[in-house]
Amino acid sequence: MILVVNAGSSSIKFRLFNDSDIKNPVDVLDGIAERITVDGFVSFKYEGKKYEFDMELPNHEVAIQFILNKLIELNVIVNINDINAVGFRIVHGVTISKSSIIDQKVFETISEAVKLAPLHNPGAIIAIEAIKKIMPKAKMVACFDTAFHQTLGEEQFLYPVPYSWFEEHGVRKYGFHGISYQYITEKMSEILVKSKDKLNLIVCHLGNGASITCIKNGKSFDTTMGLTPLAGIMMGTRSGDIDPSIIEYMSKELNLDVSKITNILNKESGLLGLSGKSSDMRDITDGYFKGDKNYIRALNKYTQVAADYIVKFANLLGNDFDGIVFTAGIGENSVTTRKLILDKLPLLNIEIDSAKNEESYGDYKYISSRNSKIKVLAVRTNEELMICKDTINLTK
Ligand code: ADP
């Protein structure tokens, strides 16, 4: 078995895979431990049944131990040695360019990156330390959201600021959601029956956090997120790109220090900020159809910013690219968001098939009509499966 762990500061999402067939690992169980350090709640799904437990989870170690005990109780595993490897999702890996076994050097890099990803990397570090203690025999692999974007060229990753900021402080575009982009690139290679290194795509990963990536010859060529996940397109609660002077200006206006303003840009902006009501796309689209001007304002801005980036990336790829892909919670499910974005791309000669955009689907579906110059698809991403596969490849 392979355990995949996605840990935050107060939560651990986990998924267990059976790797008897190395090429096609099957997920057997997935769940989440939440409210760690606050009080504690664990839930998971196994064989179609939902299990829920309310209990004290003072730290990550207690949460992981509880989950493992439950797996043994339910006979999912006989003992912890049945789990031969653990794959971790790590948001920031600085300049590490591929998934890696967690040795001392990799662990140090993840720790150094805490200052670049203070909201994300600390949870992963605590989880790695807990697993090391509880399961000393399990091999551990780190899969980074930044790794896929290490192929960006200087023109894309440099900011026009003093060059010493890059050389001495690592200020550059890193990009995120790379595990998802890697998965989608491999899936699109299968769907289009085209070798990965010839694929040219624009992939819109629209979840709570959201980014768009331009993939040229199967590699990340440019992406919207930057030094941190705050940059790029408008998101659920993040602003995306804004005039940087707004920070100092609003800091003075509101008499708040810079970190508080940055916190507002991360947690109270985007769809939530502009609507003043919700960051959830289901609420936004419902309100949009009811004619609520707050939701209309938020959705119009959201879809325009996304369309603007798609055009920019289409320009980098030239006329003849393989397709636009929508993925993650909003990209996979929101018919309205996809339609509004595509309607704002007159330059690209896309023909949407409204019926296809609306119909239900399994792994993927086409949204564009047969005559459309550019293909458009919705594809379900699977970051956990990607992490599981990388973990198998590095540990078998
Ligand atoms: P993350 O992994 O970044 O937390 P997700 O990929 O789960 O986020 O995406 C969450 C977003 O997807 C929310 O805005 C939610 O409203 C939206 N979403 C999920 N299901 C649907 C749906 N059926 N229709 C429209 N939006 C949806």
Coordinates of C-alpha atoms and ligand atoms in Angstrom, one line a residue:
M1 CA 0.0 0.0 0.0
I2 CA 1.0 3.6 -0.6
L3 CA -0.3 6.4 1.7
V4 CA -0.6 9.9 0.2
V5 CA -0.6 12.8 2.6
N6 CA -1.6 16.4 2.1
A7 CA -1.0 18.2 5.4
G8 CA -1.9 21.7 6.4
S9 CA -1.3 23.4 9.7
S10 CA -4.5 22.0 11.2
S11 CA -5.6 19.3 8.7
I12 CA -4.3 16.2 7.0
K13 CA -6.0 14.9 3.9
F14 CA -5.0 11.3 3.3
R15 CA -5.6 8.6 0.6
L16 CA -4.5 5.0 0.7
F17 CA -3.7 3.2 -2.6
N18 CA -3.2 -0.5 -3.3
D19 CA -0.2 -0.8 -5.6
S20 CA -0.5 -4.5 -6.4
D21 CA -0.7 -3.4 -10.0
I22 CA 2.1 -0.9 -10.1
K23 CA 0.9 0.8 -13.3
N24 CA -2.6 1.2 -12.1
P25 CA -2.7 1.8 -8.4
V26 CA -6.3 1.7 -7.0
D27 CA -7.5 4.0 -4.2
V28 CA -9.0 2.1 -1.3
L29 CA -9.8 4.8 1.2
D30 CA -9.7 8.6 1.5
G31 CA -10.4 11.0 4.3
I32 CA -9.4 14.0 6.3
A33 CA -8.3 14.8 9.9
E34 CA -9.4 18.3 10.7
R35 CA -9.2 20.9 13.5
I36 CA -5.9 19.4 14.7
T37 CA -4.7 21.4 17.8
V38 CA -8.2 23.0 18.1
D39 CA -10.3 19.9 19.0
G40 CA -10.3 17.3 16.3
F41 CA -12.5 15.5 13.8
V42 CA -11.6 12.6 11.5
S43 CA -13.7 11.3 8.6
F44 CA -13.0 8.9 5.8
K45 CA -14.8 6.8 3.2
Y46 CA -14.1 3.1 2.9
E47 CA -16.0 0.6 0.7
G48 CA -18.8 3.0 0.2
K49 CA -19.3 3.7 3.9
K50 CA -18.6 6.9 5.7
Y51 CA -16.8 6.9 9.1
E52 CA -16.7 9.9 11.4
F53 CA -15.0 10.4 14.7
D54 CA -15.0 13.4 17.1
M55 CA -12.0 13.4 19.4
E56 CA -9.1 15.4 20.7
L57 CA -6.3 15.8 18.2
P58 CA -3.6 17.8 20.0
N59 CA -1.1 17.3 17.2
H60 CA -0.4 15.7 13.8
E61 CA 1.2 12.7 15.4
V62 CA -1.9 11.8 17.4
A63 CA -4.0 12.2 14.2
I64 CA -1.8 10.0 12.1
Q65 CA -1.6 7.3 14.8
F66 CA -5.4 7.4 15.1
I67 CA -5.9 7.0 11.4
L68 CA -3.4 4.1 11.2
N69 CA -5.1 2.3 14.2
K70 CA -8.5 2.6 12.4
L71 CA -7.0 1.1 9.3
I72 CA -5.8 -1.9 11.3
E73 CA -9.1 -2.2 13.2
L74 CA -11.0 -2.2 9.9
N75 CA -8.6 -4.8 8.4
V76 CA -7.6 -2.4 5.6
I77 CA -4.0 -3.2 6.6
V78 CA -2.7 -5.9 8.9
N79 CA 0.0 -3.7 10.5
I80 CA 1.8 -0.5 9.6
N81 CA 4.4 -2.4 7.6
D82 CA 1.8 -3.0 5.0
I83 CA 2.3 0.7 4.0
N84 CA 5.7 0.6 2.3
A85 CA 5.8 4.2 1.2
V86 CA 4.3 7.6 2.0
G87 CA 4.0 10.4 -0.6
F88 CA 3.7 14.0 0.6
R89 CA 2.3 16.9 -1.2
I90 CA 4.7 19.8 -0.6
V91 CA 3.6 23.2 -1.9
H92 CA 7.0 24.9 -2.1
G93 CA 10.1 23.1 -3.2
V94 CA 12.1 26.2 -4.2
T95 CA 14.2 25.0 -7.2
I96 CA 13.8 21.2 -6.8
S97 CA 12.7 20.1 -10.3
K98 CA 11.2 16.7 -9.6
S99 CA 9.6 14.5 -6.9
S100 CA 12.3 13.3 -4.6
I101 CA 13.0 10.8 -1.8
I102 CA 13.0 12.8 1.4
D103 CA 16.6 12.7 2.6
Q104 CA 18.3 15.3 4.8
K105 CA 19.0 17.7 1.9
V106 CA 15.4 17.6 0.6
F107 CA 14.1 18.1 4.1
E108 CA 16.3 21.1 4.6
T109 CA 15.0 22.6 1.4
I110 CA 11.4 22.1 2.4
S111 CA 12.3 23.8 5.8
E112 CA 14.1 26.7 4.1
A113 CA 11.0 27.3 1.9
V114 CA 8.8 28.0 5.0
K115 CA 9.6 31.7 4.6
L116 CA 8.4 31.5 1.0
A117 CA 5.3 29.4 1.9
P118 CA 4.5 30.2 5.5
L119 CA 0.8 29.1 5.2
H120 CA 1.7 25.7 3.5
N121 CA 5.1 24.2 4.2
P122 CA 5.0 24.1 8.0
G123 CA 2.1 21.5 8.1
A124 CA 4.0 19.2 5.7
I125 CA 7.1 19.4 7.9
I126 CA 5.2 18.4 11.0
A127 CA 3.5 15.5 9.1
I128 CA 6.9 14.3 7.8
E129 CA 8.3 14.3 11.3
A130 CA 5.3 12.5 12.7
I131 CA 5.4 9.7 10.0
K132 CA 9.1 9.3 10.5
K133 CA 8.5 8.6 14.2
I134 CA 5.4 6.4 13.8
M135 CA 6.5 4.5 10.6
P136 CA 10.3 4.5 10.7
K137 CA 10.5 1.8 8.0
A138 CA 8.3 3.6 5.4
K139 CA 10.1 5.3 2.6
M140 CA 9.0 8.9 2.2
V141 CA 8.7 10.9 -1.1
A142 CA 8.1 14.6 -1.5
C143 CA 6.0 15.8 -4.6
F144 CA 6.2 19.5 -5.1
D145 CA 3.7 21.9 -6.5
T146 CA 6.5 24.1 -7.8
A147 CA 8.6 21.3 -9.5
F148 CA 6.7 21.2 -12.8
H149 CA 7.4 24.9 -13.4
Q150 CA 11.2 24.7 -13.0
T151 CA 11.3 24.6 -16.9
L152 CA 10.3 28.3 -17.1
G153 CA 12.9 30.5 -18.8
E154 CA 14.4 33.7 -17.4
E155 CA 12.0 35.9 -19.4
Q156 CA 9.1 34.2 -17.7
F157 CA 10.4 33.7 -14.1
L158 CA 12.3 37.0 -13.5
Y159 CA 10.5 40.0 -12.1
P160 CA 11.6 43.5 -13.3
V161 CA 13.1 44.4 -9.9
P162 CA 16.8 44.8 -8.9
Y163 CA 18.5 41.6 -10.1
S164 CA 20.1 41.2 -6.7
W165 CA 16.6 40.4 -5.3
F166 CA 16.7 37.3 -7.4
E167 CA 20.3 36.4 -6.8
E168 CA 20.4 37.0 -3.1
H169 CA 16.8 36.5 -2.0
G170 CA 15.4 34.1 -4.5
V171 CA 12.7 36.5 -5.7
R172 CA 11.3 34.9 -8.9
K173 CA 8.2 33.2 -10.2
Y174 CA 8.0 29.7 -8.9
G175 CA 4.4 28.7 -9.9
F176 CA 2.2 26.2 -8.2
H177 CA -0.4 23.4 -8.8
G178 CA 2.4 21.6 -10.6
I179 CA 1.3 18.1 -9.5
S180 CA -2.1 18.8 -11.2
Y181 CA -0.5 20.2 -14.3
Q182 CA 1.7 17.1 -14.6
Y183 CA -1.3 14.8 -14.2
I184 CA -3.3 16.8 -16.8
T185 CA -0.4 16.8 -19.3
E186 CA -0.1 13.0 -19.1
K187 CA -3.9 12.5 -19.3
M188 CA -4.1 14.8 -22.4
S189 CA -1.3 12.8 -24.0
E190 CA -3.5 9.7 -23.6
I191 CA -6.7 11.5 -24.7
L192 CA -5.2 13.1 -27.8
V193 CA -2.9 10.1 -28.5
K194 CA 0.0 12.5 -28.9
S195 CA 3.4 12.2 -27.4
K196 CA 3.7 14.3 -24.3
D197 CA 6.8 16.3 -25.5
K198 CA 4.8 17.5 -28.5
L199 CA 1.8 18.8 -26.5
N200 CA 0.9 22.5 -26.4
L201 CA -1.8 23.3 -24.0
I202 CA -3.4 26.1 -21.9
V203 CA -4.6 24.5 -18.6
C204 CA -6.9 26.3 -16.3
H205 CA -6.7 24.9 -12.8
L206 CA -9.7 26.7 -11.2
G207 CA -10.2 25.6 -7.6
N208 CA -10.4 27.7 -4.4
G209 CA -6.8 28.5 -5.3
A210 CA -6.5 29.0 -9.1
S211 CA -3.9 29.3 -11.7
I212 CA -3.5 29.0 -15.5
T213 CA -0.4 27.4 -17.1
C214 CA 0.9 27.6 -20.6
I215 CA 2.4 24.2 -21.5
K216 CA 4.8 24.1 -24.5
N217 CA 6.2 20.8 -25.7
G218 CA 4.8 19.1 -22.6
K219 CA 6.7 21.5 -20.3
S220 CA 5.6 24.5 -18.2
F221 CA 6.4 27.5 -20.3
D222 CA 4.6 30.2 -18.2
T223 CA 2.2 30.2 -15.3
T224 CA 0.1 32.8 -13.5
M225 CA 1.1 32.2 -9.8
G226 CA 4.4 33.7 -8.7
L227 CA 6.8 33.9 -5.8
T228 CA 3.7 32.8 -3.8
P229 CA 0.2 31.5 -4.7
L230 CA -1.1 35.1 -4.3
A231 CA -0.2 36.2 -7.8
G232 CA -2.0 35.7 -11.1
I233 CA -5.7 35.3 -11.7
M234 CA -8.5 36.2 -9.3
M235 CA -9.3 33.3 -6.9
G236 CA -11.9 32.4 -4.3
T237 CA -10.4 34.6 -1.6
R238 CA -7.1 35.7 -3.2
S239 CA -6.8 38.9 -5.2
G240 CA -4.3 37.6 -7.8
D241 CA -2.3 40.4 -9.5
I242 CA -2.9 44.0 -8.3
D243 CA -0.9 47.2 -8.4
P244 CA 1.7 46.6 -5.7
S245 CA 1.4 50.2 -4.5
I246 CA -2.1 49.3 -3.2
I247 CA -0.4 47.6 -0.3
E248 CA 1.4 50.6 1.1
Y249 CA -1.6 52.9 0.3
M250 CA -4.1 50.7 2.1
S251 CA -1.7 50.1 5.0
K252 CA -1.7 53.8 5.6
E253 CA -5.5 54.3 5.0
L254 CA -6.5 51.5 7.4
N255 CA -3.6 51.9 9.7
L256 CA -2.7 48.2 9.4
D257 CA 0.8 46.8 9.0
V258 CA 1.8 45.2 5.7
S259 CA 1.3 41.6 6.8
K260 CA -2.3 42.3 7.7
I261 CA -2.9 43.8 4.3
T262 CA -1.3 40.7 2.7
N263 CA -3.6 38.6 4.8
I264 CA -6.6 40.5 3.5
L265 CA -5.3 39.9 -0.1
N266 CA -5.0 36.2 0.7
K267 CA -8.2 35.6 2.7
E268 CA -10.7 38.4 2.1
S269 CA -10.3 39.3 -1.6
G270 CA -11.1 37.6 -4.9
L271 CA -14.7 36.3 -5.3
L272 CA -15.3 36.9 -1.6
G273 CA -13.9 40.4 -1.7
L274 CA -15.8 41.6 -4.8
S275 CA -19.1 39.9 -3.9
G276 CA -18.8 40.7 -0.2
K277 CA -20.7 37.5 0.4
S278 CA -19.1 34.2 -0.7
S279 CA -16.0 32.6 -2.1
D280 CA -17.8 29.6 -3.3
M281 CA -18.5 29.4 -7.0
R282 CA -21.8 27.6 -6.5
D283 CA -23.1 30.6 -4.5
I284 CA -21.6 33.0 -7.0
T285 CA -23.3 31.4 -10.1
D286 CA -26.6 31.0 -8.3
G287 CA -26.6 34.7 -7.4
Y288 CA -25.5 35.6 -10.9
F289 CA -28.6 34.0 -12.4
K290 CA -30.8 35.6 -9.8
G291 CA -29.5 39.0 -10.9
D292 CA -27.7 39.9 -7.7
K293 CA -25.4 42.7 -8.7
N294 CA -22.7 41.7 -6.1
Y295 CA -22.3 38.3 -7.6
I296 CA -22.6 39.6 -11.2
R297 CA -19.7 42.0 -10.5
A298 CA -17.5 39.2 -9.0
L299 CA -18.1 36.7 -11.8
N300 CA -17.6 39.2 -14.6
K301 CA -14.3 40.2 -13.2
Y302 CA -13.2 36.6 -12.5
T303 CA -14.0 35.4 -16.0
Q304 CA -12.4 38.4 -17.6
V305 CA -9.1 38.0 -15.8
A306 CA -9.0 34.3 -16.7
A307 CA -9.7 35.1 -20.4
D308 CA -7.0 37.8 -20.4
Y309 CA -4.4 35.3 -19.3
I310 CA -5.6 32.6 -21.8
V311 CA -5.1 35.1 -24.7
K312 CA -1.7 36.0 -23.4
F313 CA -0.7 32.3 -23.3
A314 CA -2.3 31.6 -26.7
N315 CA 0.0 34.3 -28.0
L316 CA 3.0 32.4 -26.6
L317 CA 1.9 29.2 -28.2
G318 CA 1.0 30.5 -31.7
N319 CA -2.1 29.6 -33.7
D320 CA -2.0 26.0 -33.6
F321 CA -2.1 24.6 -30.1
D322 CA -3.7 21.4 -28.9
G323 CA -6.3 22.7 -26.6
I324 CA -7.6 24.5 -23.6
V325 CA -8.3 22.4 -20.5
F326 CA -10.5 23.3 -17.5
T327 CA -9.8 21.4 -14.3
A328 CA -10.2 21.4 -10.5
G329 CA -13.5 22.2 -8.6
I330 CA -14.6 25.1 -10.7
G331 CA -13.0 24.1 -14.0
E332 CA -14.4 20.6 -13.8
N333 CA -17.9 21.5 -12.6
S334 CA -19.0 25.1 -13.3
V335 CA -20.7 25.1 -16.7
T336 CA -21.4 28.8 -16.3
T337 CA -17.8 29.8 -15.5
R338 CA -16.4 27.9 -18.4
K339 CA -19.0 29.4 -20.8
L340 CA -18.4 33.0 -19.6
I341 CA -14.6 32.6 -19.9
L342 CA -14.8 31.1 -23.4
D343 CA -17.3 33.8 -24.5
K344 CA -14.6 36.4 -23.7
L345 CA -12.1 34.9 -26.2
P346 CA -13.2 36.2 -29.6
L347 CA -9.6 36.1 -31.0
L348 CA -9.3 32.4 -30.6
N349 CA -12.2 31.2 -32.9
I350 CA -13.5 28.8 -30.4
E351 CA -16.9 27.2 -31.0
I352 CA -18.5 25.8 -27.8
D353 CA -21.1 23.1 -27.9
S354 CA -23.5 24.2 -25.2
A355 CA -25.0 20.7 -24.8
K356 CA -21.6 19.2 -24.3
N357 CA -20.6 21.9 -21.9
E358 CA -23.7 20.9 -19.8
E359 CA -23.7 17.1 -20.0
S360 CA -22.3 15.0 -17.1
Y361 CA -19.1 13.1 -17.7
G362 CA -16.6 10.7 -16.2
D363 CA -12.9 11.4 -16.5
Y364 CA -13.1 14.0 -19.3
K365 CA -15.2 15.5 -22.0
Y366 CA -15.0 17.8 -25.0
I367 CA -16.8 21.2 -24.7
S368 CA -15.9 22.5 -28.1
S369 CA -17.8 21.5 -31.3
R370 CA -16.1 19.4 -34.0
N371 CA -15.6 22.6 -36.1
S372 CA -13.9 24.6 -33.4
K373 CA -10.4 25.7 -34.4
I374 CA -9.2 25.1 -30.9
K375 CA -10.3 22.1 -28.8
V376 CA -11.6 22.8 -25.3
L377 CA -12.0 20.0 -22.7
A378 CA -13.0 19.6 -19.1
V379 CA -10.7 17.0 -17.4
R380 CA -10.8 15.8 -13.9
T381 CA -7.5 16.2 -12.1
N382 CA -6.1 13.6 -9.7
E383 CA -3.2 15.0 -7.7
E384 CA -3.3 12.1 -5.2
L385 CA -2.9 9.5 -8.0
M386 CA 0.0 11.5 -9.5
I387 CA 1.7 11.6 -6.0
C388 CA 1.1 7.9 -5.6
K389 CA 2.6 7.1 -9.0
D390 CA 5.7 9.2 -8.4
T391 CA 6.1 7.6 -5.0
I392 CA 5.9 4.1 -6.5
N393 CA 8.4 5.1 -9.2
L394 CA 10.9 6.4 -6.7
T395 CA 10.6 3.5 -4.1
K396 CA 10.1 0.3 -6.1
Ligands
ADP1 P1 -9.2 23.5 -3.6 O1 -8.7 22.1 -3.8 O2 -8.3 24.6 -4.1 O3 -9.6 23.8 -2.2 P2 -11.4 22.7 -5.3 O4 -10.7 22.3 -6.5 O5 -12.1 21.7 -4.4 O6 -10.6 23.7 -4.4 O7 -12.5 23.7 -5.8 C1 -13.4 24.4 -5.0 C2 -14.3 25.3 -5.8 O8 -15.0 24.5 -6.8 C3 -15.4 26.0 -5.0 O9 -15.5 27.4 -5.5 C4 -16.7 25.3 -5.4 O10 -17.8 26.2 -5.4 C5 -16.4 24.9 -6.8 N1 -17.3 23.8 -7.2 C6 -17.3 22.5 -6.7 N2 -18.3 21.8 -7.3 C7 -19.0 22.7 -8.1 C8 -20.1 22.6 -8.9 N3 -20.8 21.5 -9.0 N4 -20.5 23.7 -9.6 C9 -19.8 24.8 -9.5 N5 -18.7 25.0 -8.8 C10 -18.3 23.9 -8.0

